[in-house]
Structure formats: C-alpha cells, structure tokens
Amino acid sequence: MKKKRFTYGRGITILILMALIMVLAAIISINTGKMSLSVSEVFRVLLGEGTDKQNLIVFEFRLPRIILAILVGFGMGASGCIMQSLLRNDMASPGTLGISSGSGLFVLIFVVMFASKGVSSAFVLPLLAFVGGLTAAGLIFILSYRRGRDISPTGLILTGVALSSGYSALTTLLTLKLDQNQMDFIQRWGAGSLWGDDWKYLAVLAPWTLILILYVIYKSRIINTLHLGNETASGLGVAVKPEFIGLSIAAVALASGGVALGGNFFFVGMITPHMARKLVGPNHKLLMPASCLSGAILILVADTITRTISLGTDVPTGIVITVLSTPYFLYLLGKSNG
C-alpha cells in the first residue's frame, strides 16, 4: 500500500478547511435548539437589532456555550497531543494518566468546602483544578522514577491508572457529604456537561487557554525533537528536562482548565490527536493546531446534538462524544493490531 505523503502546504489547506468547519458548526449550533432562530434573526442580534428575547437566547444561552465548547476542545486536544508526543505513547491522555481525576478531586473538594461559602468559583475552580492536576502529575512521575534509568511511558500510564483508582475512592468518600443539588452537579460534571457557560467563567478560561496554546504551538519544533527520544533530542541541543517539564505543566494546565469549567472530557484528549495525525501527519507545527480544531469540532457537534435532538432526557455532552468517538477509536485499534 502506498504511504500517504504529508506536505506542509497540504497541511495548511486542511487546517483552513477545519477552521471553516468549526465556524460552520458554530453557526449551525447558534441557530438551532429548543428555541429556534433563523440565520437572519441571529445576524440581526449580532448587529444589535434583535429583540430582548433573541438577545437573551444568543448572548446568555448559546454564544457562551459555543465559546466554552471551543475552548474546552482546544485545551483537551492540545493537552492530549502534548502527552502522547512527550511520552511517545498513543494511549496517553489527561484521563489515562490520572490528570483529569486529580483535577476532578480538587473540583469536588471545592464543592464540598467552599461553594456554599460564596467563594468565587470563576477564579478558584481553574486554579484548584490546576493544582489537582499538577499534584497528580507530580505523584505519577515520583512513583515512576528510577534512579539512573529513563522513565518508562508504559510505567507512567500504569501508575496513572492506579492513582486514578485511588482518586476515585477518595471522590466516592467525599460524595457522601454532598446534598442532592451538589450530587447532581458532580454527576453531570463527571459525564461532561459544559456547565461553565457564563461570561465570567469564559473571561478566565479564554486567556488561560489561548496563551498556553500559543506557547505550545511556539514550542512545536521542540516537541518534534523530543518525540524522537531524549538522547536524540539532547544530541540536537535541546535542554530536555526544562523543556519536558515546561510542556508537561502546560499540558496539565490546559486539561485542568477544560476539566474545571467543562467537565470530564478526557476522551477528547485521547482521540483528537489520532484524528489530527491522520489528516496532517506527525509534524507538530500542523498537528498541534489540528488537534485543537478537532477537539473543538467534536465537542461543538456533540453539544449541538444534545441541544437539538430529543433523547428522552437531558444527556450530557460528554456521553454523546463517547458514543460518536468510540467506533473510530475501535477502528484505530483494529488498524494498529492488523
């Protein structure tokens, strides 16, 4: 079979097409829902000529949710791409490494200890989720470290799975202290509900996510080199440890922001780098933005489905994403084993 050739020009063209698809998905999403608006009505709203009801639907309900879906997709896609590249393991993701579980545990601690005291969740939640994710990552590396030997990517993932089980046990203990409203929130958060669709949350998440994505795209050449292996990267003049740590922290921060305000979308972080790699190849100058766009498109499409199609109940977006993505993931597994 003839091997597919990936050229930079072809990759740029695909990125432009993906960006257009994302914009189209956003336009469809803003025009559809239980309270439908026509395209002309949406444009009138954006031009400041809409009615009070139309303004409420667009600016308070749909536009914040669409922006949140894009930001969470960007963050989880970029985070999964970084983790798979640094660890040189296609199964690496914020979920399999336990990063999402660590962030989630600290989100739960916030709900149990601070939410009822009026503490501003817009600022505290992302920071707590980041601390939880960073703590999880630190524990994984400490437990996997062996003096005089390189850290095994497989060992890291197995350690992450084990720690994730421990976080789940602690989470179960903490949920015993929750009232019914708090329990409902945690259950929907755990399924991926895009709950933080409020402008005050977006004002925190947007700069957090976009600055970090610009940083990791800027570091694309370094990631390409690190993906060749630590010895090769060191021989090519890369300061392996500082770059590895900096990129790992960026990956944790990107995942934590999405986890805090969107919910548990770890499957997005696992599957979207695979989708992007099939489209643009392994060069991270193209792969990183393609992973971001894939994540945004996937979450936008899934969220539009949950808001427009009656499924008998209010299904969280994360469940629809899993249903949509699982067949492709099984296809990839079959290809790798074939």
mmCIF file of C-alpha atoms in Angstrom:
data_model
loop_
_atom_site.group_PDB
_atom_site.id
_atom_site.type_symbol
_atom_site.label_atom_id
_atom_site.label_comp_id
_atom_site.label_asym_id
_atom_site.label_seq_id
_atom_site.Cartn_x
_atom_site.Cartn_y
_atom_site.Cartn_z
ATOM 1 C CA MET A 1 0.000 0.000 0.000
ATOM 2 C CA LYS A 2 1.271 3.446 -0.936
ATOM 3 C CA LYS A 3 2.155 5.524 2.108
ATOM 4 C CA LYS A 4 0.363 8.852 2.411
ATOM 5 C CA ARG A 5 2.649 11.876 1.970
ATOM 6 C CA PHE A 6 2.081 14.877 4.205
ATOM 7 C CA THR A 7 3.302 18.186 2.838
ATOM 8 C CA TYR A 8 3.267 21.495 4.697
ATOM 9 C CA GLY A 9 1.127 23.175 2.019
ATOM 10 C CA ARG A 10 -1.436 20.380 2.135
ATOM 11 C CA GLY A 11 -1.480 20.599 5.934
ATOM 12 C CA ILE A 12 -2.160 24.355 5.883
ATOM 13 C CA THR A 13 -5.040 23.785 3.461
ATOM 14 C CA ILE A 14 -6.521 21.143 5.790
ATOM 15 C CA LEU A 15 -6.171 23.481 8.782
ATOM 16 C CA ILE A 16 -8.051 26.218 6.910
ATOM 17 C CA LEU A 17 -10.797 23.734 5.992
ATOM 18 C CA MET A 18 -11.009 22.558 9.626
ATOM 19 C CA ALA A 19 -11.293 26.158 10.835
ATOM 20 C CA LEU A 20 -14.120 26.750 8.339
ATOM 21 C CA ILE A 21 -15.870 23.573 9.508
ATOM 22 C CA MET A 22 -15.572 24.776 13.112
ATOM 23 C CA VAL A 23 -17.097 28.156 12.197
ATOM 24 C CA LEU A 24 -19.879 26.399 10.258
ATOM 25 C CA ALA A 25 -20.573 24.110 13.237
ATOM 26 C CA ALA A 26 -20.740 27.185 15.496
ATOM 27 C CA ILE A 27 -23.176 28.929 13.129
ATOM 28 C CA ILE A 28 -25.400 25.829 12.970
ATOM 29 C CA SER A 29 -25.223 25.497 16.757
ATOM 30 C CA ILE A 30 -26.227 29.113 17.382
ATOM 31 C CA ASN A 31 -29.180 28.759 15.006
ATOM 32 C CA THR A 32 -30.544 25.521 16.450
ATOM 33 C CA GLY A 33 -32.020 24.436 19.734
ATOM 34 C CA LYS A 34 -35.330 24.097 21.548
ATOM 35 C CA MET A 35 -35.966 27.801 20.816
ATOM 36 C CA SER A 36 -35.019 28.004 17.153
ATOM 37 C CA LEU A 37 -33.787 31.178 15.469
ATOM 38 C CA SER A 38 -33.309 31.763 11.760
ATOM 39 C CA VAL A 39 -29.963 32.813 10.310
ATOM 40 C CA SER A 40 -31.285 36.303 9.605
ATOM 41 C CA GLU A 41 -32.529 36.667 13.192
ATOM 42 C CA VAL A 42 -29.117 35.668 14.560
ATOM 43 C CA PHE A 43 -27.373 38.198 12.308
ATOM 44 C CA ARG A 44 -29.777 40.916 13.465
ATOM 45 C CA VAL A 45 -28.932 40.057 17.063
ATOM 46 C CA LEU A 46 -25.184 40.231 16.356
ATOM 47 C CA LEU A 47 -25.730 43.633 14.693
ATOM 48 C CA GLY A 48 -27.552 44.883 17.803
ATOM 49 C CA GLU A 49 -31.021 44.848 16.225
ATOM 50 C CA GLY A 50 -32.533 41.790 17.950
ATOM 51 C CA THR A 51 -35.439 41.671 20.352
ATOM 52 C CA ASP A 52 -34.901 41.200 24.101
ATOM 53 C CA LYS A 53 -35.856 37.522 23.816
ATOM 54 C CA GLN A 54 -33.498 36.953 20.871
ATOM 55 C CA ASN A 55 -30.651 38.755 22.668
ATOM 56 C CA LEU A 56 -31.230 36.575 25.729
ATOM 57 C CA ILE A 57 -31.141 33.354 23.684
ATOM 58 C CA VAL A 58 -27.980 34.285 21.749
ATOM 59 C CA PHE A 59 -25.863 36.199 24.274
ATOM 60 C CA GLU A 60 -26.826 34.456 27.512
ATOM 61 C CA PHE A 61 -27.561 30.880 26.443
ATOM 62 C CA ARG A 62 -25.950 29.872 23.149
ATOM 63 C CA LEU A 63 -22.900 32.035 22.425
ATOM 64 C CA PRO A 64 -21.222 31.434 25.840
ATOM 65 C CA ARG A 65 -21.811 27.688 25.494
ATOM 66 C CA ILE A 66 -20.361 27.634 21.966
ATOM 67 C CA ILE A 67 -17.263 29.561 23.077
ATOM 68 C CA LEU A 68 -16.864 27.237 26.075
ATOM 69 C CA ALA A 69 -17.115 24.171 23.798
ATOM 70 C CA ILE A 70 -14.402 25.601 21.522
ATOM 71 C CA LEU A 71 -12.083 26.476 24.421
ATOM 72 C CA VAL A 72 -12.509 23.081 26.108
ATOM 73 C CA GLY A 73 -11.931 21.352 22.754
ATOM 74 C CA PHE A 74 -8.780 23.414 22.154
ATOM 75 C CA GLY A 75 -7.430 22.664 25.630
ATOM 76 C CA MET A 76 -8.146 18.938 25.702
ATOM 77 C CA GLY A 77 -6.931 18.417 22.122
ATOM 78 C CA ALA A 78 -3.654 20.250 22.737
ATOM 79 C CA SER A 79 -3.127 18.540 26.103
ATOM 80 C CA GLY A 80 -3.616 15.061 24.656
ATOM 81 C CA CYS A 81 -1.307 15.844 21.729
ATOM 82 C CA ILE A 82 1.479 17.013 24.076
ATOM 83 C CA MET A 83 1.158 13.985 26.364
ATOM 84 C CA GLN A 84 1.169 11.461 23.525
ATOM 85 C CA SER A 85 4.199 13.122 21.955
ATOM 86 C CA LEU A 86 6.281 13.561 25.110
ATOM 87 C CA LEU A 87 5.592 10.011 26.295
ATOM 88 C CA ARG A 88 5.650 8.524 22.776
ATOM 89 C CA ASN A 89 2.536 6.519 23.652
ATOM 90 C CA ASP A 90 -0.705 6.686 21.651
ATOM 91 C CA MET A 91 -2.789 5.867 24.748
ATOM 92 C CA ALA A 92 -1.521 8.812 26.787
ATOM 93 C CA SER A 93 -4.148 11.441 27.638
ATOM 94 C CA PRO A 94 -5.282 13.537 30.615
ATOM 95 C CA GLY A 95 -7.632 10.672 31.514
ATOM 96 C CA THR A 96 -5.299 7.675 31.253
ATOM 97 C CA LEU A 97 -2.560 9.499 33.169
ATOM 98 C CA GLY A 98 -4.922 10.390 36.017
ATOM 99 C CA ILE A 99 -4.629 14.156 35.432
ATOM 100 C CA SER A 100 -8.388 14.551 34.942
ATOM 101 C CA SER A 101 -9.083 12.505 38.086
ATOM 102 C CA GLY A 102 -6.695 14.661 40.132
ATOM 103 C CA SER A 103 -8.286 17.851 38.819
ATOM 104 C CA GLY A 104 -11.734 16.398 39.423
ATOM 105 C CA LEU A 105 -10.914 15.531 43.025
ATOM 106 C CA PHE A 106 -9.941 19.135 43.731
ATOM 107 C CA VAL A 107 -13.101 20.377 41.986
ATOM 108 C CA LEU A 108 -15.081 18.131 44.328
ATOM 109 C CA ILE A 109 -13.150 19.471 47.333
ATOM 110 C CA PHE A 110 -14.172 22.984 46.238
ATOM 111 C CA VAL A 111 -17.839 21.947 46.003
ATOM 112 C CA VAL A 112 -17.733 20.326 49.453
ATOM 113 C CA MET A 113 -15.744 23.012 51.311
ATOM 114 C CA PHE A 114 -16.119 26.370 49.560
ATOM 115 C CA ALA A 115 -19.090 26.528 47.175
ATOM 116 C CA SER A 116 -21.614 27.141 49.972
ATOM 117 C CA LYS A 117 -19.477 29.966 51.410
ATOM 118 C CA GLY A 118 -19.809 32.248 48.399
ATOM 119 C CA VAL A 119 -16.204 31.858 47.210
ATOM 120 C CA SER A 120 -15.829 32.993 43.567
ATOM 121 C CA SER A 121 -15.702 29.768 41.576
ATOM 122 C CA ALA A 122 -14.752 31.609 38.363
ATOM 123 C CA PHE A 123 -11.213 32.199 39.667
ATOM 124 C CA VAL A 124 -10.767 29.493 42.302
ATOM 125 C CA LEU A 125 -12.031 26.462 40.347
ATOM 126 C CA PRO A 126 -9.494 26.599 37.476
ATOM 127 C CA LEU A 127 -6.648 27.198 39.933
ATOM 128 C CA LEU A 128 -7.732 24.329 42.188
ATOM 129 C CA ALA A 129 -8.153 22.044 39.182
ATOM 130 C CA PHE A 130 -4.650 23.006 38.010
ATOM 131 C CA VAL A 131 -3.202 22.288 41.467
ATOM 132 C CA GLY A 132 -5.017 18.926 41.486
ATOM 133 C CA GLY A 133 -3.768 18.033 38.020
ATOM 134 C CA LEU A 134 -0.220 19.154 38.816
ATOM 135 C CA THR A 135 -0.270 17.158 42.074
ATOM 136 C CA ALA A 136 -1.431 14.077 40.158
ATOM 137 C CA ALA A 137 1.282 14.544 37.524
ATOM 138 C CA GLY A 138 3.939 15.035 40.212
ATOM 139 C CA LEU A 139 2.905 11.868 42.040
ATOM 140 C CA ILE A 140 2.952 9.874 38.804
ATOM 141 C CA PHE A 141 6.491 10.964 37.950
ATOM 142 C CA ILE A 142 7.755 10.446 41.516
ATOM 143 C CA LEU A 143 6.305 6.928 41.719
ATOM 144 C CA SER A 144 7.611 6.058 38.228
ATOM 145 C CA TYR A 145 11.110 7.452 38.751
ATOM 146 C CA ARG A 146 14.010 5.016 38.946
ATOM 147 C CA ARG A 147 17.499 6.383 39.578
ATOM 148 C CA GLY A 148 19.796 6.002 36.576
ATOM 149 C CA ARG A 149 17.031 4.892 34.209
ATOM 150 C CA ASP A 150 14.725 6.687 31.807
ATOM 151 C CA ILE A 151 11.102 6.843 32.885
ATOM 152 C CA SER A 152 9.045 4.240 31.042
ATOM 153 C CA PRO A 153 5.997 5.700 29.216
ATOM 154 C CA THR A 154 4.108 2.458 29.859
ATOM 155 C CA GLY A 155 5.057 2.662 33.533
ATOM 156 C CA LEU A 156 3.749 6.235 33.684
ATOM 157 C CA ILE A 157 0.388 5.221 32.243
ATOM 158 C CA LEU A 158 0.046 2.206 34.555
ATOM 159 C CA THR A 159 0.917 4.413 37.529
ATOM 160 C CA GLY A 160 -1.637 6.972 36.332
ATOM 161 C CA VAL A 161 -4.333 4.304 36.091
ATOM 162 C CA ALA A 162 -3.520 3.097 39.617
ATOM 163 C CA LEU A 163 -3.587 6.620 41.057
ATOM 164 C CA SER A 164 -6.818 7.330 39.196
ATOM 165 C CA SER A 165 -8.392 4.411 41.058
ATOM 166 C CA GLY A 166 -7.217 5.954 44.324
ATOM 167 C CA TYR A 167 -8.696 9.340 43.367
ATOM 168 C CA SER A 168 -11.980 7.607 42.531
ATOM 169 C CA ALA A 169 -12.074 6.063 46.007
ATOM 170 C CA LEU A 170 -11.466 9.464 47.637
ATOM 171 C CA THR A 171 -14.093 11.001 45.371
ATOM 172 C CA THR A 172 -16.624 8.374 46.484
ATOM 173 C CA LEU A 173 -15.891 9.167 50.142
ATOM 174 C CA LEU A 174 -16.344 12.904 49.577
ATOM 175 C CA THR A 175 -19.613 12.462 47.700
ATOM 176 C CA LEU A 176 -21.143 11.076 50.904
ATOM 177 C CA LYS A 177 -21.023 14.653 52.256
ATOM 178 C CA LEU A 178 -22.918 16.161 49.321
ATOM 179 C CA ASP A 179 -26.539 17.250 49.319
ATOM 180 C CA GLN A 180 -28.804 16.394 46.388
ATOM 181 C CA ASN A 181 -28.033 19.550 44.372
ATOM 182 C CA GLN A 182 -24.282 19.111 44.817
ATOM 183 C CA MET A 183 -24.555 15.427 43.889
ATOM 184 C CA ASP A 184 -26.455 16.272 40.707
ATOM 185 C CA PHE A 185 -23.783 18.817 39.753
ATOM 186 C CA ILE A 186 -20.903 16.374 40.333
ATOM 187 C CA GLN A 187 -22.620 13.595 38.383
ATOM 188 C CA ARG A 188 -23.247 15.863 35.402
ATOM 189 C CA TRP A 189 -19.741 17.340 35.652
ATOM 190 C CA GLY A 190 -18.264 13.834 35.640
ATOM 191 C CA ALA A 191 -20.161 12.999 32.457
ATOM 192 C CA GLY A 192 -19.013 16.209 30.696
ATOM 193 C CA SER A 193 -21.780 18.792 30.834
ATOM 194 C CA LEU A 194 -20.166 22.119 29.731
ATOM 195 C CA TRP A 195 -21.595 23.660 32.861
ATOM 196 C CA GLY A 196 -19.436 26.827 32.997
ATOM 197 C CA ASP A 197 -21.207 28.597 30.105
ATOM 198 C CA ASP A 198 -21.167 32.012 31.744
ATOM 199 C CA TRP A 199 -19.233 35.092 30.621
ATOM 200 C CA LYS A 200 -17.455 35.398 33.993
ATOM 201 C CA TYR A 201 -16.031 31.878 33.578
ATOM 202 C CA LEU A 202 -15.091 32.484 29.945
ATOM 203 C CA ALA A 203 -13.230 35.659 30.923
ATOM 204 C CA VAL A 204 -10.901 33.438 32.976
ATOM 205 C CA LEU A 205 -10.721 30.382 30.711
ATOM 206 C CA ALA A 206 -10.175 32.187 27.378
ATOM 207 C CA PRO A 207 -6.825 33.895 28.163
ATOM 208 C CA TRP A 208 -5.708 30.846 30.178
ATOM 209 C CA THR A 209 -6.294 28.512 27.216
ATOM 210 C CA LEU A 210 -5.254 30.741 24.312
ATOM 211 C CA ILE A 211 -1.950 31.877 25.874
ATOM 212 C CA LEU A 212 -0.962 28.283 26.660
ATOM 213 C CA ILE A 213 -1.888 27.110 23.154
ATOM 214 C CA LEU A 214 0.232 29.860 21.600
ATOM 215 C CA TYR A 215 3.083 28.694 23.854
ATOM 216 C CA VAL A 216 2.839 25.025 22.840
ATOM 217 C CA ILE A 217 2.486 25.896 19.133
ATOM 218 C CA TYR A 218 5.604 28.060 19.505
ATOM 219 C CA LYS A 219 7.324 25.002 21.006
ATOM 220 C CA SER A 220 6.241 22.715 18.143
ATOM 221 C CA ARG A 221 9.798 22.295 16.832
ATOM 222 C CA ILE A 222 10.973 21.291 20.319
ATOM 223 C CA ILE A 223 8.126 18.765 20.610
ATOM 224 C CA ASN A 224 9.097 17.308 17.231
ATOM 225 C CA THR A 225 12.626 16.812 18.541
ATOM 226 C CA LEU A 226 11.566 15.395 21.932
ATOM 227 C CA HIS A 227 9.332 12.918 20.126
ATOM 228 C CA LEU A 228 12.487 11.370 18.624
ATOM 229 C CA GLY A 229 13.685 10.369 22.096
ATOM 230 C CA ASN A 230 15.567 12.064 24.915
ATOM 231 C CA GLU A 231 19.030 11.013 23.767
ATOM 232 C CA THR A 232 18.457 12.226 20.205
ATOM 233 C CA ALA A 233 16.921 15.485 21.416
ATOM 234 C CA SER A 234 19.840 16.090 23.777
ATOM 235 C CA GLY A 235 22.298 15.396 20.950
ATOM 236 C CA LEU A 236 20.494 18.008 18.827
ATOM 237 C CA GLY A 237 20.997 20.648 21.516
ATOM 238 C CA VAL A 238 17.603 20.561 23.274
ATOM 239 C CA ALA A 239 17.573 21.115 27.053
ATOM 240 C CA VAL A 240 15.449 18.021 27.577
ATOM 241 C CA LYS A 241 14.466 18.302 31.262
ATOM 242 C CA PRO A 242 13.429 22.008 31.320
ATOM 243 C CA GLU A 243 11.517 21.673 28.040
ATOM 244 C CA PHE A 244 9.846 18.434 29.166
ATOM 245 C CA ILE A 245 8.783 19.988 32.476
ATOM 246 C CA GLY A 246 7.549 23.208 30.867
ATOM 247 C CA LEU A 247 5.483 21.385 28.247
ATOM 248 C CA SER A 248 4.138 18.930 30.840
ATOM 249 C CA ILE A 249 2.960 21.808 33.041
ATOM 250 C CA ALA A 250 1.331 23.455 30.009
ATOM 251 C CA ALA A 251 -0.477 20.186 29.178
ATOM 252 C CA VAL A 252 -1.720 19.845 32.763
ATOM 253 C CA ALA A 253 -2.889 23.480 32.811
ATOM 254 C CA LEU A 254 -4.750 23.118 29.502
ATOM 255 C CA ALA A 255 -6.502 19.937 30.652
ATOM 256 C CA SER A 256 -7.294 21.381 34.087
ATOM 257 C CA GLY A 257 -8.981 24.488 32.691
ATOM 258 C CA GLY A 258 -11.229 22.361 30.491
ATOM 259 C CA VAL A 259 -11.952 19.899 33.296
ATOM 260 C CA ALA A 260 -12.817 22.655 35.791
ATOM 261 C CA LEU A 261 -15.351 24.526 33.673
ATOM 262 C CA GLY A 262 -16.405 21.933 31.118
ATOM 263 C CA GLY A 263 -16.360 18.617 32.924
ATOM 264 C CA ASN A 264 -14.603 15.326 32.349
ATOM 265 C CA PHE A 265 -13.795 15.297 28.608
ATOM 266 C CA PHE A 266 -10.700 13.083 28.841
ATOM 267 C CA PHE A 267 -11.796 11.004 25.819
ATOM 268 C CA VAL A 268 -11.424 14.138 23.650
ATOM 269 C CA GLY A 269 -7.790 14.399 24.725
ATOM 270 C CA MET A 270 -7.171 10.789 23.721
ATOM 271 C CA ILE A 271 -8.942 10.587 20.355
ATOM 272 C CA THR A 272 -8.443 14.010 18.710
ATOM 273 C CA PRO A 273 -4.627 13.761 18.261
ATOM 274 C CA HIS A 274 -5.222 10.490 16.383
ATOM 275 C CA MET A 275 -7.780 12.176 14.129
ATOM 276 C CA ALA A 276 -5.450 15.112 13.514
ATOM 277 C CA ARG A 277 -2.465 12.868 12.778
ATOM 278 C CA LYS A 278 -4.462 11.068 10.093
ATOM 279 C CA LEU A 279 -5.189 14.424 8.434
ATOM 280 C CA VAL A 280 -1.955 16.431 8.680
ATOM 281 C CA GLY A 281 0.777 13.975 9.704
ATOM 282 C CA PRO A 282 3.241 13.980 12.615
ATOM 283 C CA ASN A 283 4.725 17.497 12.268
ATOM 284 C CA HIS A 284 3.584 19.308 15.431
ATOM 285 C CA LYS A 285 3.540 22.689 13.676
ATOM 286 C CA LEU A 286 0.456 21.284 11.936
ATOM 287 C CA LEU A 287 -0.540 18.537 14.367
ATOM 288 C CA MET A 288 -0.980 20.819 17.383
ATOM 289 C CA PRO A 289 -3.483 23.248 15.788
ATOM 290 C CA ALA A 290 -5.192 20.329 14.028
ATOM 291 C CA SER A 291 -5.680 18.586 17.403
ATOM 292 C CA CYS A 292 -7.165 21.785 18.841
ATOM 293 C CA LEU A 293 -9.565 22.194 15.919
ATOM 294 C CA SER A 294 -10.549 18.505 16.023
ATOM 295 C CA GLY A 295 -11.395 18.813 19.714
ATOM 296 C CA ALA A 296 -13.457 21.967 19.162
ATOM 297 C CA ILE A 297 -15.389 20.473 16.233
ATOM 298 C CA LEU A 298 -16.085 17.223 18.106
ATOM 299 C CA ILE A 299 -17.447 18.979 21.213
ATOM 300 C CA LEU A 300 -19.440 21.510 19.164
ATOM 301 C CA VAL A 301 -21.133 18.795 17.105
ATOM 302 C CA ALA A 302 -21.879 16.662 20.170
ATOM 303 C CA ASP A 303 -23.273 19.625 22.117
ATOM 304 C CA THR A 304 -25.462 20.681 19.192
ATOM 305 C CA ILE A 305 -26.877 17.153 19.074
ATOM 306 C CA THR A 306 -27.673 17.188 22.805
ATOM 307 C CA ARG A 307 -29.460 20.546 22.491
ATOM 308 C CA THR A 308 -31.488 19.807 19.370
ATOM 309 C CA ILE A 309 -32.370 16.097 19.358
ATOM 310 C CA SER A 310 -34.769 14.770 21.953
ATOM 311 C CA LEU A 311 -33.110 11.776 23.608
ATOM 312 C CA GLY A 312 -35.773 11.356 26.295
ATOM 313 C CA THR A 313 -33.651 13.137 28.907
ATOM 314 C CA ASP A 314 -31.021 15.899 29.182
ATOM 315 C CA VAL A 315 -27.954 13.896 28.131
ATOM 316 C CA PRO A 316 -24.525 15.411 28.995
ATOM 317 C CA THR A 317 -22.344 16.315 26.021
ATOM 318 C CA GLY A 318 -19.524 14.000 27.140
ATOM 319 C CA ILE A 319 -21.713 10.914 26.747
ATOM 320 C CA VAL A 320 -22.584 11.840 23.152
ATOM 321 C CA ILE A 321 -18.873 12.419 22.438
ATOM 322 C CA THR A 322 -18.052 8.932 23.710
ATOM 323 C CA VAL A 323 -20.788 7.407 21.532
ATOM 324 C CA LEU A 324 -19.566 9.318 18.461
ATOM 325 C CA SER A 325 -15.856 8.633 19.046
ATOM 326 C CA THR A 326 -15.813 5.008 20.181
ATOM 327 C CA PRO A 327 -16.318 3.462 16.690
ATOM 328 C CA TYR A 328 -13.382 5.476 15.322
ATOM 329 C CA PHE A 329 -11.233 4.531 18.317
ATOM 330 C CA LEU A 330 -12.035 0.847 17.785
ATOM 331 C CA TYR A 331 -11.138 1.296 14.110
ATOM 332 C CA LEU A 332 -7.749 2.715 15.104
ATOM 333 C CA LEU A 333 -7.155 -0.196 17.476
ATOM 334 C CA GLY A 334 -8.020 -2.634 14.706
ATOM 335 C CA LYS A 335 -5.633 -0.908 12.300
ATOM 336 C CA SER A 336 -2.790 -0.960 14.847
ATOM 337 C CA ASN A 337 -3.314 -4.653 15.579
ATOM 338 C CA GLY A 338 -3.720 -5.566 11.921
#
